[in-house]
PDB file of C-alpha atoms in Angstrom:
ATOM      1  CA  MET A  88      32.519  44.412   7.731  1.00 38.00           C
ATOM      2  CA  ALA A  89      34.197  42.055  10.219  1.00 44.00           C
ATOM      3  CA  SER A  90      37.286  43.394  11.937  1.00 44.00           C
ATOM      4  CA  GLU A  91      40.388  41.511  10.846  1.00 48.00           C
ATOM      5  CA  ALA A  92      43.535  40.716  12.765  1.00 56.00           C
ATOM      6  CA  PRO A  93      46.923  39.412  11.635  1.00 68.00           C
ATOM      7  CA  PRO A  94      47.913  35.850  12.570  1.00 83.00           C
ATOM      8  CA  VAL A  95      48.409  35.576  16.312  1.00 90.00           C
ATOM      9  CA  THR A  96      50.122  32.697  18.088  1.00 95.00           C
ATOM     10  CA  ARG A  97      49.723  32.194  21.803  1.00 96.00           C
ATOM     11  CA  VAL A  98      50.013  29.446  24.404  1.00 97.00           C
ATOM     12  CA  LEU A  99      46.908  28.555  26.404  1.00 97.00           C
ATOM     13  CA  THR A 100      46.800  26.519  29.597  1.00 97.00           C
ATOM     14  CA  VAL A 101      44.033  23.912  29.566  1.00 96.00           C
ATOM     15  CA  PRO A 102      42.172  22.712  32.696  1.00 95.00           C
ATOM     16  CA  ASP A 103      44.518  19.808  33.435  1.00 95.00           C
ATOM     17  CA  GLY A 104      47.534  22.145  33.442  1.00 97.00           C
ATOM     18  CA  ARG A 105      48.948  21.265  30.034  1.00 98.00           C
ATOM     19  CA  GLN A 106      49.782  23.946  27.504  1.00 98.00           C
ATOM     20  CA  LEU A 107      48.526  24.106  23.929  1.00 98.00           C
ATOM     21  CA  GLU A 108      50.001  26.344  21.263  1.00 98.00           C
ATOM     22  CA  VAL A 109      47.248  28.135  19.336  1.00 98.00           C
ATOM     23  CA  LEU A 110      47.185  30.178  16.136  1.00 97.00           C
ATOM     24  CA  SER A 111      44.287  32.332  14.974  1.00 96.00           C
ATOM     25  CA  THR A 112      43.855  34.503  11.918  1.00 95.00           C
ATOM     26  CA  GLY A 113      41.058  36.238  10.071  1.00 94.00           C
ATOM     27  CA  PRO A 114      38.108  38.270  11.368  1.00 94.00           C
ATOM     28  CA  GLU A 115      38.045  38.149  15.156  1.00 91.00           C
ATOM     29  CA  ASP A 116      34.247  38.210  15.256  1.00 93.00           C
ATOM     30  CA  GLY A 117      33.829  35.521  12.579  1.00 95.00           C
ATOM     31  CA  LEU A 118      32.522  31.995  12.992  1.00 97.00           C
ATOM     32  CA  VAL A 119      35.484  29.828  13.978  1.00 98.00           C
ATOM     33  CA  LEU A 120      36.904  27.333  11.509  1.00 98.00           C
ATOM     34  CA  LEU A 121      38.892  24.939  13.701  1.00 98.00           C
ATOM     35  CA  PHE A 122      41.423  23.392  11.348  1.00 98.00           C
ATOM     36  CA  HIS A 123      43.285  20.244  12.436  1.00 98.00           C
ATOM     37  CA  HIS A 124      46.749  19.935  10.901  1.00 97.00           C
ATOM     38  CA  GLY A 125      48.222  16.793   9.386  1.00 97.00           C
ATOM     39  CA  THR A 126      50.881  14.380  10.642  1.00 98.00           C
ATOM     40  CA  PRO A 127      53.470  15.616  11.274  1.00 97.00           C
ATOM     41  CA  GLY A 128      52.174  19.170  11.245  1.00 97.00           C
ATOM     42  CA  GLY A 129      52.677  22.434  13.038  1.00 95.00           C
ATOM     43  CA  LEU A 130      51.091  25.848  13.236  1.00 96.00           C
ATOM     44  CA  ALA A 131      51.405  27.071   9.686  1.00 93.00           C
ATOM     45  CA  VAL A 132      48.379  28.162   7.672  1.00 89.00           C
ATOM     46  CA  SER A 133      47.970  27.400   3.987  1.00 90.00           C
ATOM     47  CA  PRO A 134      47.772  30.793   2.246  1.00 86.00           C
ATOM     48  CA  ASP A 135      44.971  29.532  -0.001  1.00 89.00           C
ATOM     49  CA  MET A 136      42.982  28.104   2.890  1.00 92.00           C
ATOM     50  CA  ALA A 137      43.448  31.265   4.980  1.00 91.00           C
ATOM     51  CA  ALA A 138      42.371  33.528   2.117  1.00 92.00           C
ATOM     52  CA  ALA A 139      39.341  31.385   1.335  1.00 95.00           C
ATOM     53  CA  ALA A 140      38.322  31.304   5.014  1.00 96.00           C
ATOM     54  CA  THR A 141      38.704  35.047   5.541  1.00 95.00           C
ATOM     55  CA  ALA A 142      36.724  35.774   2.368  1.00 96.00           C
ATOM     56  CA  ARG A 143      33.878  33.733   3.849  1.00 96.00           C
ATOM     57  CA  GLY A 144      33.953  35.562   7.163  1.00 96.00           C
ATOM     58  CA  LEU A 145      35.612  32.695   9.025  1.00 97.00           C
ATOM     59  CA  ARG A 146      38.152  33.031  11.794  1.00 96.00           C
ATOM     60  CA  THR A 147      40.714  30.259  11.298  1.00 97.00           C
ATOM     61  CA  VAL A 148      41.945  28.676  14.517  1.00 98.00           C
ATOM     62  CA  MET A 149      44.551  25.920  14.796  1.00 98.00           C
ATOM     63  CA  TYR A 150      46.177  24.331  17.802  1.00 98.00           C
ATOM     64  CA  GLY A 151      49.199  22.089  17.992  1.00 98.00           C
ATOM     65  CA  ARG A 152      48.196  18.635  19.142  1.00 98.00           C
ATOM     66  CA  PRO A 153      50.062  17.470  22.257  1.00 98.00           C
ATOM     67  CA  GLY A 154      53.761  16.998  21.579  1.00 98.00           C
ATOM     68  CA  TYR A 155      53.926  19.396  18.616  1.00 97.00           C
ATOM     69  CA  GLY A 156      55.663  22.753  18.937  1.00 95.00           C
ATOM     70  CA  ASP A 157      54.945  24.337  22.317  1.00 96.00           C
ATOM     71  CA  SER A 158      52.056  21.978  23.125  1.00 98.00           C
ATOM     72  CA  THR A 159      52.749  19.734  26.115  1.00 98.00           C
ATOM     73  CA  ALA A 160      53.150  16.092  25.132  1.00 97.00           C
ATOM     74  CA  ARG A 161      50.484  13.646  26.275  1.00 97.00           C
ATOM     75  CA  PRO A 162      51.723  10.062  25.801  1.00 97.00           C
ATOM     76  CA  GLY A 163      48.947   7.569  25.231  1.00 97.00           C
ATOM     77  CA  ARG A 164      46.463  10.140  23.973  1.00 98.00           C
ATOM     78  CA  ARG A 165      43.613   8.903  21.808  1.00 98.00           C
ATOM     79  CA  VAL A 166      41.936  10.570  18.865  1.00 98.00           C
ATOM     80  CA  ALA A 167      38.909  11.225  21.092  1.00 98.00           C
ATOM     81  CA  ASP A 168      41.006  13.396  23.395  1.00 98.00           C
ATOM     82  CA  ALA A 169      41.081  16.076  20.702  1.00 98.00           C
ATOM     83  CA  ALA A 170      37.500  17.037  21.540  1.00 98.00           C
ATOM     84  CA  ALA A 171      38.307  18.195  25.076  1.00 98.00           C
ATOM     85  CA  ASP A 172      41.409  20.045  23.864  1.00 98.00           C
ATOM     86  CA  ALA A 173      39.410  21.736  21.105  1.00 98.00           C
ATOM     87  CA  ALA A 174      36.759  22.850  23.587  1.00 98.00           C
ATOM     88  CA  ALA A 175      39.430  24.217  25.932  1.00 98.00           C
ATOM     89  CA  VAL A 176      41.054  26.165  23.084  1.00 98.00           C
ATOM     90  CA  LEU A 177      37.737  27.665  22.010  1.00 98.00           C
ATOM     91  CA  ASP A 178      36.918  28.558  25.612  1.00 98.00           C
ATOM     92  CA  GLY A 179      40.304  30.241  25.934  1.00 97.00           C
ATOM     93  CA  LEU A 180      39.578  32.325  22.855  1.00 97.00           C
ATOM     94  CA  GLY A 181      36.061  33.210  23.978  1.00 96.00           C
ATOM     95  CA  ALA A 182      34.584  31.402  20.963  1.00 97.00           C
ATOM     96  CA  GLY A 183      31.254  29.592  20.851  1.00 97.00           C
ATOM     97  CA  PRO A 184      29.881  27.459  18.006  1.00 98.00           C
ATOM     98  CA  PHE A 185      32.325  26.415  15.310  1.00 98.00           C
ATOM     99  CA  VAL A 186      32.847  24.387  12.182  1.00 98.00           C
ATOM    100  CA  THR A 187      35.820  22.106  11.814  1.00 98.00           C
ATOM    101  CA  ALA A 188      37.951  20.504   9.137  1.00 98.00           C
ATOM    102  CA  GLY A 189      40.879  18.126   9.404  1.00 98.00           C
ATOM    103  CA  TRP A 190      43.403  17.298   6.739  1.00 98.00           C
ATOM    104  CA  SER A 191      45.199  13.936   6.581  1.00 98.00           C
ATOM    105  CA  GLY A 192      46.099  13.010  10.165  1.00 98.00           C
ATOM    106  CA  GLY A 193      43.844  15.867  11.247  1.00 98.00           C
ATOM    107  CA  GLY A 194      40.797  14.195   9.722  1.00 98.00           C
ATOM    108  CA  PRO A 195      40.083  11.803  12.618  1.00 98.00           C
ATOM    109  CA  HIS A 196      40.470  14.685  15.079  1.00 98.00           C
ATOM    110  CA  ALA A 197      37.858  16.736  13.224  1.00 98.00           C
ATOM    111  CA  LEU A 198      35.547  13.711  13.374  1.00 98.00           C
ATOM    112  CA  ALA A 199      36.178  13.497  17.133  1.00 98.00           C
ATOM    113  CA  CYS A 200      34.852  17.038  17.474  1.00 98.00           C
ATOM    114  CA  ALA A 201      31.782  16.087  15.437  1.00 98.00           C
ATOM    115  CA  ALA A 202      31.174  13.009  17.557  1.00 98.00           C
ATOM    116  CA  LEU A 203      31.834  14.479  20.994  1.00 98.00           C
ATOM    117  CA  LEU A 204      31.051  18.206  20.714  1.00 98.00           C
ATOM    118  CA  SER A 205      27.793  18.015  18.817  1.00 97.00           C
ATOM    119  CA  GLY A 206      26.220  20.733  20.960  1.00 92.00           C
ATOM    120  CA  ARG A 207      28.854  23.183  19.768  1.00 98.00           C
ATOM    121  CA  CYS A 208      30.252  21.829  16.498  1.00 98.00           C
ATOM    122  CA  LEU A 209      27.965  22.750  13.590  1.00 98.00           C
ATOM    123  CA  ALA A 210      29.574  20.640  10.855  1.00 98.00           C
ATOM    124  CA  ALA A 211      32.812  18.795  10.091  1.00 98.00           C
ATOM    125  CA  ALA A 212      34.874  17.891   7.052  1.00 98.00           C
ATOM    126  CA  SER A 213      37.511  15.191   6.668  1.00 98.00           C
ATOM    127  CA  LEU A 214      40.011  16.037   3.907  1.00 98.00           C
ATOM    128  CA  ALA A 215      42.020  12.985   2.848  1.00 98.00           C
ATOM    129  CA  GLY A 216      41.517  11.836   6.429  1.00 98.00           C
ATOM    130  CA  VAL A 217      42.731   8.572   7.904  1.00 98.00           C
ATOM    131  CA  ALA A 218      40.184   5.833   8.575  1.00 98.00           C
ATOM    132  CA  PRO A 219      40.410   3.617  11.686  1.00 98.00           C
ATOM    133  CA  ALA A 220      43.215   1.066  11.467  1.00 97.00           C
ATOM    134  CA  ARG A 221      40.854  -1.582  12.835  1.00 92.00           C
ATOM    135  CA  ALA A 222      38.087  -0.798  10.347  1.00 94.00           C
ATOM    136  CA  GLY A 223      36.288  -3.918   9.213  1.00 94.00           C
ATOM    137  CA  GLY A 224      36.613  -4.618   5.511  1.00 95.00           C
ATOM    138  CA  LEU A 225      39.475  -2.149   4.990  1.00 97.00           C
ATOM    139  CA  ASP A 226      43.030  -3.145   4.060  1.00 97.00           C
ATOM    140  CA  TRP A 227      44.411  -0.151   5.905  1.00 98.00           C
ATOM    141  CA  MET A 228      47.889   0.107   4.346  1.00 97.00           C
ATOM    142  CA  ALA A 229      46.978  -0.974   0.816  1.00 98.00           C
ATOM    143  CA  GLY A 230      47.812   1.817  -1.614  1.00 97.00           C
ATOM    144  CA  MET A 231      50.055   3.779   0.750  1.00 97.00           C
ATOM    145  CA  GLY A 232      53.462   4.932  -0.442  1.00 97.00           C
ATOM    146  CA  PRO A 233      56.394   2.838   0.805  1.00 97.00           C
ATOM    147  CA  GLU A 234      57.405   5.383   3.440  1.00 96.00           C
ATOM    148  CA  ASN A 235      54.016   5.192   5.169  1.00 97.00           C
ATOM    149  CA  VAL A 236      53.904   1.405   4.937  1.00 98.00           C
ATOM    150  CA  ALA A 237      57.289   1.259   6.639  1.00 97.00           C
ATOM    151  CA  GLU A 238      56.278   3.801   9.298  1.00 97.00           C
ATOM    152  CA  PHE A 239      53.064   2.101  10.345  1.00 97.00           C
ATOM    153  CA  THR A 240      54.634  -1.342  10.206  1.00 97.00           C
ATOM    154  CA  VAL A 241      57.245  -0.151  12.688  1.00 97.00           C
ATOM    155  CA  ALA A 242      54.509   1.435  14.832  1.00 97.00           C
ATOM    156  CA  GLY A 243      53.219  -2.081  15.436  1.00 95.00           C
ATOM    157  CA  ARG A 244      56.515  -2.981  17.087  1.00 96.00           C
ATOM    158  CA  GLY A 245      56.183  -0.489  19.939  1.00 96.00           C
ATOM    159  CA  GLU A 246      57.484   2.835  21.175  1.00 96.00           C
ATOM    160  CA  SER A 247      61.238   2.266  21.023  1.00 97.00           C
ATOM    161  CA  ALA A 248      61.120   0.968  17.447  1.00 98.00           C
ATOM    162  CA  LEU A 249      58.895   3.797  16.236  1.00 98.00           C
ATOM    163  CA  THR A 250      60.954   6.445  18.044  1.00 97.00           C
ATOM    164  CA  ALA A 251      64.147   5.232  16.350  1.00 97.00           C
ATOM    165  CA  PHE A 252      62.411   5.177  12.954  1.00 97.00           C
ATOM    166  CA  LEU A 253      61.009   8.684  13.327  1.00 97.00           C
ATOM    167  CA  GLU A 254      64.280  10.118  14.620  1.00 97.00           C
ATOM    168  CA  GLU A 255      65.871   9.205  11.311  1.00 95.00           C
ATOM    169  CA  ALA A 256      62.968  10.617   9.306  1.00 93.00           C
ATOM    170  CA  ALA A 257      62.820  13.809  11.361  1.00 95.00           C
ATOM    171  CA  ALA A 258      66.495  14.566  10.789  1.00 93.00           C
ATOM    172  CA  GLY A 259      65.666  15.702   7.270  1.00 92.00           C
ATOM    173  CA  LEU A 260      62.051  16.781   7.610  1.00 94.00           C
ATOM    174  CA  GLY A 261      62.722  19.007  10.605  1.00 94.00           C
ATOM    175  CA  GLN A 262      65.070  21.178   8.536  1.00 95.00           C
ATOM    176  CA  VAL A 263      63.366  20.886   5.157  1.00 96.00           C
ATOM    177  CA  THR A 264      62.990  23.830   2.778  1.00 96.00           C
ATOM    178  CA  GLY A 265      60.269  24.307   0.213  1.00 95.00           C
ATOM    179  CA  GLN A 266      62.645  23.293  -2.581  1.00 95.00           C
ATOM    180  CA  GLN A 267      63.345  20.008  -0.793  1.00 96.00           C
ATOM    181  CA  VAL A 268      59.772  18.986   0.068  1.00 94.00           C
ATOM    182  CA  ALA A 269      59.069  16.778  -2.944  1.00 93.00           C
ATOM    183  CA  GLU A 270      62.346  14.891  -2.596  1.00 93.00           C
ATOM    184  CA  GLU A 271      61.921  14.498   1.158  1.00 93.00           C
ATOM    185  CA  MET A 272      58.427  13.015   0.758  1.00 93.00           C
ATOM    186  CA  GLY A 273      59.613  10.577  -1.913  1.00 93.00           C
ATOM    187  CA  GLY A 274      57.119   7.886  -2.844  1.00 95.00           C
ATOM    188  CA  LEU A 275      54.294   9.595  -0.969  1.00 96.00           C
ATOM    189  CA  ILE A 276      53.915  12.192  -3.720  1.00 94.00           C
ATOM    190  CA  SER A 277      51.674  11.319  -6.658  1.00 96.00           C
ATOM    191  CA  ALA A 278      51.875  13.099 -10.001  1.00 95.00           C
ATOM    192  CA  ALA A 279      48.727  15.061  -9.126  1.00 96.00           C
ATOM    193  CA  ASP A 280      50.295  16.261  -5.882  1.00 96.00           C
ATOM    194  CA  ARG A 281      53.628  17.097  -7.475  1.00 95.00           C
ATOM    195  CA  ALA A 282      51.801  19.371  -9.913  1.00 94.00           C
ATOM    196  CA  VAL A 283      50.571  21.669  -7.095  1.00 94.00           C
ATOM    197  CA  LEU A 284      53.912  21.942  -5.314  1.00 92.00           C
ATOM    198  CA  ASP A 285      54.644  25.449  -6.505  1.00 89.00           C
ATOM    199  CA  ALA A 286      56.889  27.667  -4.404  1.00 83.00           C
ATOM    200  CA  GLY A 287      54.118  29.050  -2.200  1.00 91.00           C
ATOM    201  CA  PHE A 288      52.520  25.727  -1.285  1.00 94.00           C
ATOM    202  CA  ALA A 289      55.856  23.943  -0.904  1.00 95.00           C
ATOM    203  CA  ASP A 290      57.070  26.671   1.452  1.00 96.00           C
ATOM    204  CA  TYR A 291      53.878  26.303   3.505  1.00 96.00           C
ATOM    205  CA  LEU A 292      54.382  22.530   3.822  1.00 96.00           C
ATOM    206  CA  ALA A 293      58.033  22.950   4.754  1.00 97.00           C
ATOM    207  CA  GLY A 294      57.119  25.517   7.404  1.00 96.00           C
ATOM    208  CA  SER A 295      54.502  23.196   8.847  1.00 96.00           C
ATOM    209  CA  PHE A 296      56.983  20.307   9.062  1.00 97.00           C
ATOM    210  CA  ARG A 297      59.648  22.465  10.713  1.00 96.00           C
ATOM    211  CA  ALA A 298      57.155  23.874  13.231  1.00 96.00           C
ATOM    212  CA  ALA A 299      55.931  20.363  14.039  1.00 96.00           C
ATOM    213  CA  LEU A 300      59.361  19.018  14.843  1.00 96.00           C
ATOM    214  CA  ARG A 301      61.160  21.934  16.433  1.00 93.00           C
ATOM    215  CA  ALA A 302      60.569  20.543  19.947  1.00 92.00           C
ATOM    216  CA  GLY A 303      61.051  16.876  19.061  1.00 96.00           C
ATOM    217  CA  LEU A 304      58.988  14.064  17.619  1.00 96.00           C
ATOM    218  CA  ALA A 305      56.578  13.247  20.448  1.00 97.00           C
ATOM    219  CA  GLY A 306      53.608  14.671  18.562  1.00 98.00           C
ATOM    220  CA  TRP A 307      54.344  12.653  15.434  1.00 98.00           C
ATOM    221  CA  ARG A 308      54.911   9.445  17.389  1.00 98.00           C
ATOM    222  CA  ASP A 309      51.776   9.849  19.492  1.00 98.00           C
ATOM    223  CA  ASP A 310      49.689  10.641  16.422  1.00 98.00           C
ATOM    224  CA  ASP A 311      50.835   7.376  14.845  1.00 98.00           C
ATOM    225  CA  PHE A 312      49.942   5.367  17.928  1.00 98.00           C
ATOM    226  CA  ALA A 313      46.542   7.092  18.120  1.00 98.00           C
ATOM    227  CA  PHE A 314      45.802   6.120  14.520  1.00 98.00           C
ATOM    228  CA  VAL A 315      46.641   2.437  14.955  1.00 96.00           C
ATOM    229  CA  SER A 316      44.778   2.201  18.289  1.00 97.00           C
ATOM    230  CA  ASP A 317      41.109   2.472  19.164  1.00 97.00           C
ATOM    231  CA  TRP A 318      39.981   6.035  18.482  1.00 98.00           C
ATOM    232  CA  GLY A 319      37.864   6.219  21.624  1.00 98.00           C
ATOM    233  CA  PHE A 320      34.595   6.675  19.718  1.00 98.00           C
ATOM    234  CA  PRO A 321      32.928   4.808  16.855  1.00 97.00           C
ATOM    235  CA  PRO A 322      33.297   6.712  13.563  1.00 97.00           C
ATOM    236  CA  GLU A 323      29.557   6.528  12.941  1.00 98.00           C
ATOM    237  CA  GLN A 324      29.070   8.724  16.019  1.00 98.00           C
ATOM    238  CA  ALA A 325      30.457  11.618  13.958  1.00 98.00           C
ATOM    239  CA  ALA A 326      27.049  11.695  12.273  1.00 98.00           C
ATOM    240  CA  ALA A 327      25.847  13.616  15.330  1.00 98.00           C
ATOM    241  CA  VAL A 328      26.504  16.666  13.122  1.00 98.00           C
ATOM    242  CA  PRO A 329      26.573  17.008   9.309  1.00 98.00           C
ATOM    243  CA  VAL A 330      29.834  15.599   7.919  1.00 98.00           C
ATOM    244  CA  ALA A 331      31.571  15.808   4.553  1.00 98.00           C
ATOM    245  CA  VAL A 332      34.269  13.376   3.413  1.00 98.00           C
ATOM    246  CA  TRP A 333      36.677  14.584   0.729  1.00 98.00           C
ATOM    247  CA  GLN A 334      39.067  12.099  -0.867  1.00 98.00           C
ATOM    248  CA  GLY A 335      41.007  11.835  -4.120  1.00 98.00           C
ATOM    249  CA  ASP A 336      41.945   8.692  -5.997  1.00 98.00           C
ATOM    250  CA  GLN A 337      45.546   9.872  -6.591  1.00 97.00           C
ATOM    251  CA  ASP A 338      46.482   9.919  -2.900  1.00 98.00           C
ATOM    252  CA  ARG A 339      49.541   7.898  -1.870  1.00 97.00           C
ATOM    253  CA  MET A 340      49.575   9.099   1.745  1.00 98.00           C
ATOM    254  CA  VAL A 341      45.995   8.280   2.729  1.00 98.00           C
ATOM    255  CA  PRO A 342      44.592   5.927   0.079  1.00 98.00           C
ATOM    256  CA  PHE A 343      41.245   6.417  -1.643  1.00 98.00           C
ATOM    257  CA  SER A 344      39.853   3.400   0.209  1.00 98.00           C
ATOM    258  CA  HIS A 345      40.057   5.321   3.503  1.00 98.00           C
ATOM    259  CA  GLY A 346      37.770   8.076   2.265  1.00 98.00           C
ATOM    260  CA  ALA A 347      35.416   5.559   0.679  1.00 98.00           C
ATOM    261  CA  TRP A 348      35.225   3.617   3.963  1.00 98.00           C
ATOM    262  CA  LEU A 349      34.487   6.744   6.008  1.00 98.00           C
ATOM    263  CA  ALA A 350      31.865   7.935   3.535  1.00 98.00           C
ATOM    264  CA  GLY A 351      30.190   4.538   3.713  1.00 98.00           C
ATOM    265  CA  HIS A 352      30.261   4.208   7.490  1.00 98.00           C
ATOM    266  CA  ILE A 353      29.303   7.698   8.713  1.00 98.00           C
ATOM    267  CA  PRO A 354      25.533   7.811   8.255  1.00 98.00           C
ATOM    268  CA  GLY A 355      24.424  10.664   6.025  1.00 98.00           C
ATOM    269  CA  ALA A 356      27.972  11.772   5.188  1.00 98.00           C
ATOM    270  CA  ARG A 357      28.230  13.965   2.105  1.00 98.00           C
ATOM    271  CA  ALA A 358      30.814  12.143  -0.011  1.00 98.00           C
ATOM    272  CA  HIS A 359      33.208  13.923  -2.360  1.00 98.00           C
ATOM    273  CA  LEU A 360      35.232  11.026  -3.771  1.00 98.00           C
ATOM    274  CA  VAL A 361      36.961  12.927  -6.527  1.00 97.00           C
ATOM    275  CA  PRO A 362      38.832  11.410  -9.490  1.00 97.00           C
ATOM    276  CA  GLY A 363      42.166  13.061 -10.187  1.00 96.00           C
ATOM    277  CA  GLU A 364      42.611  14.613  -6.745  1.00 96.00           C
ATOM    278  CA  GLY A 365      45.616  13.735  -4.636  1.00 97.00           C
ATOM    279  CA  HIS A 366      46.523  14.354  -1.016  1.00 97.00           C
ATOM    280  CA  LEU A 367      47.885  17.874  -1.326  1.00 97.00           C
ATOM    281  CA  THR A 368      45.512  19.071  -4.021  1.00 96.00           C
ATOM    282  CA  LEU A 369      42.472  19.236  -1.745  1.00 93.00           C
ATOM    283  CA  VAL A 370      44.064  22.060   0.235  1.00 94.00           C
ATOM    284  CA  ALA A 371      46.205  23.559  -2.522  1.00 93.00           C
ATOM    285  CA  ARG A 372      43.404  24.194  -5.015  1.00 91.00           C
ATOM    286  CA  SER A 373      40.018  23.239  -3.527  1.00 94.00           C
ATOM    287  CA  SER A 374      39.858  25.189  -0.255  1.00 95.00           C
ATOM    288  CA  GLY A 375      37.014  27.427  -1.378  1.00 95.00           C
ATOM    289  CA  MET A 376      34.824  24.533  -2.471  1.00 96.00           C
ATOM    290  CA  VAL A 377      35.510  22.650   0.753  1.00 97.00           C
ATOM    291  CA  LEU A 378      34.591  25.652   2.890  1.00 97.00           C
ATOM    292  CA  ASP A 379      31.453  26.447   0.885  1.00 97.00           C
ATOM    293  CA  ASP A 380      30.353  22.852   1.362  1.00 98.00           C
ATOM    294  CA  LEU A 381      31.153  22.962   5.079  1.00 98.00           C
ATOM    295  CA  LEU A 382      29.173  26.171   5.575  1.00 98.00           C
ATOM    296  CA  ASP A 383      26.263  24.716   3.642  1.00 98.00           C
ATOM    297  CA  LEU A 384      26.260  21.668   5.917  1.00 98.00           C
ATOM    298  CA  ALA A 385      26.327  23.974   8.931  1.00 98.00           C
ATOM    299  CA  GLY A 386      23.322  25.911   7.646  1.00 97.00           C
ATOM    300  CA  GLN A 387      25.313  29.124   7.416  1.00 93.00           C
ATOM    301  CA  PRO A 388      24.319  31.730   4.805  1.00 83.00           C
ATOM    302  CA  PRO A 389      26.601  31.816   1.758  1.00 75.00           C
ATOM    303  CA  VAL A 390      28.940  34.713   1.163  1.00 68.00           C
ATOM    304  CA  SER A 391      27.861  36.824  -1.807  1.00 52.00           C
ATOM    305  CA  SER A 392      29.854  36.307  -4.989  1.00 43.00           C
ATOM    306  CA  GLY A 393      30.978  39.917  -4.841  1.00 40.00           C
ATOM    307  CA  THR A 394      32.874  39.401  -1.589  1.00 41.00           C
ATOM    308  CA  ALA A 395      34.068  35.813  -1.706  1.00 44.00           C
ATOM    309  CA  SER A 396      37.548  34.995  -2.920  1.00 39.00           C
ATOM    310  CA  GLY A 397      40.211  32.386  -2.423  1.00 44.00           C
ATOM    311  CA  SER A 398      40.566  28.928  -3.930  1.00 42.00           C
ATOM    312  CA  GLY A 399      37.565  27.348  -5.531  1.00 40.00           C
TER     313      GLY A 399
END
């Protein structure tokens, strides 16, 4: 039986002198699941995802992207830069091979690990992950809720405009409680997503938002600019390792067309384009299925039905 440890948060110094805030939970000797949080997002672990990972012998590791929480900001960072940060975090934890998943704004960063750390990354999953803003044949903002349309429209006007926009948004989100999450997210919440916002999941989301913004909005702003700029690698390069793309058709944050585009442009990607799923539902109620699929792609032996638990 793997030895388990409670959630531990620490700050690691990476080779260029920056600091990254890191959280790990689950069996210390387990295969690492490197989970990339959304935008904005901080170091909070979904209870369902954590339980599903631990039941499958996985050690969940997260790090705050630059500018979030205690992670040093890195203006001008690209999506591709996540690969070097991920490798530095794993080195700091003494971890070797890993699997990775990214949710929402974390999706591109998981794909960066697949594309650029193929000697170490065994498999990757994008969960309601953003597609490249410059993707050919994709109307990138079509189907987004009005709040996201406004945000990314302003991002096109430069740093000062986006900073002012996010300062207003962060005033509420940075102090949000679980009871306020649905109202705060407004038109970004579909009926499918609203249905899974029970107290536990809403409290997790609120905690993630508060953790993301406690040191300011640099992480959120720089994520937005990274999404609307060149990623630093072609998405098809993610096929260097097995990749799964999960996307629901009831998603108002990252529209269904993003998942369909990624599934069609990453050679060999295992597509899960699921009717009825929203943005939140993939983590709130499908964590077990996602992780089983990820481990299958990585060629890892399944956990016996007598020991597995968690969502899905």
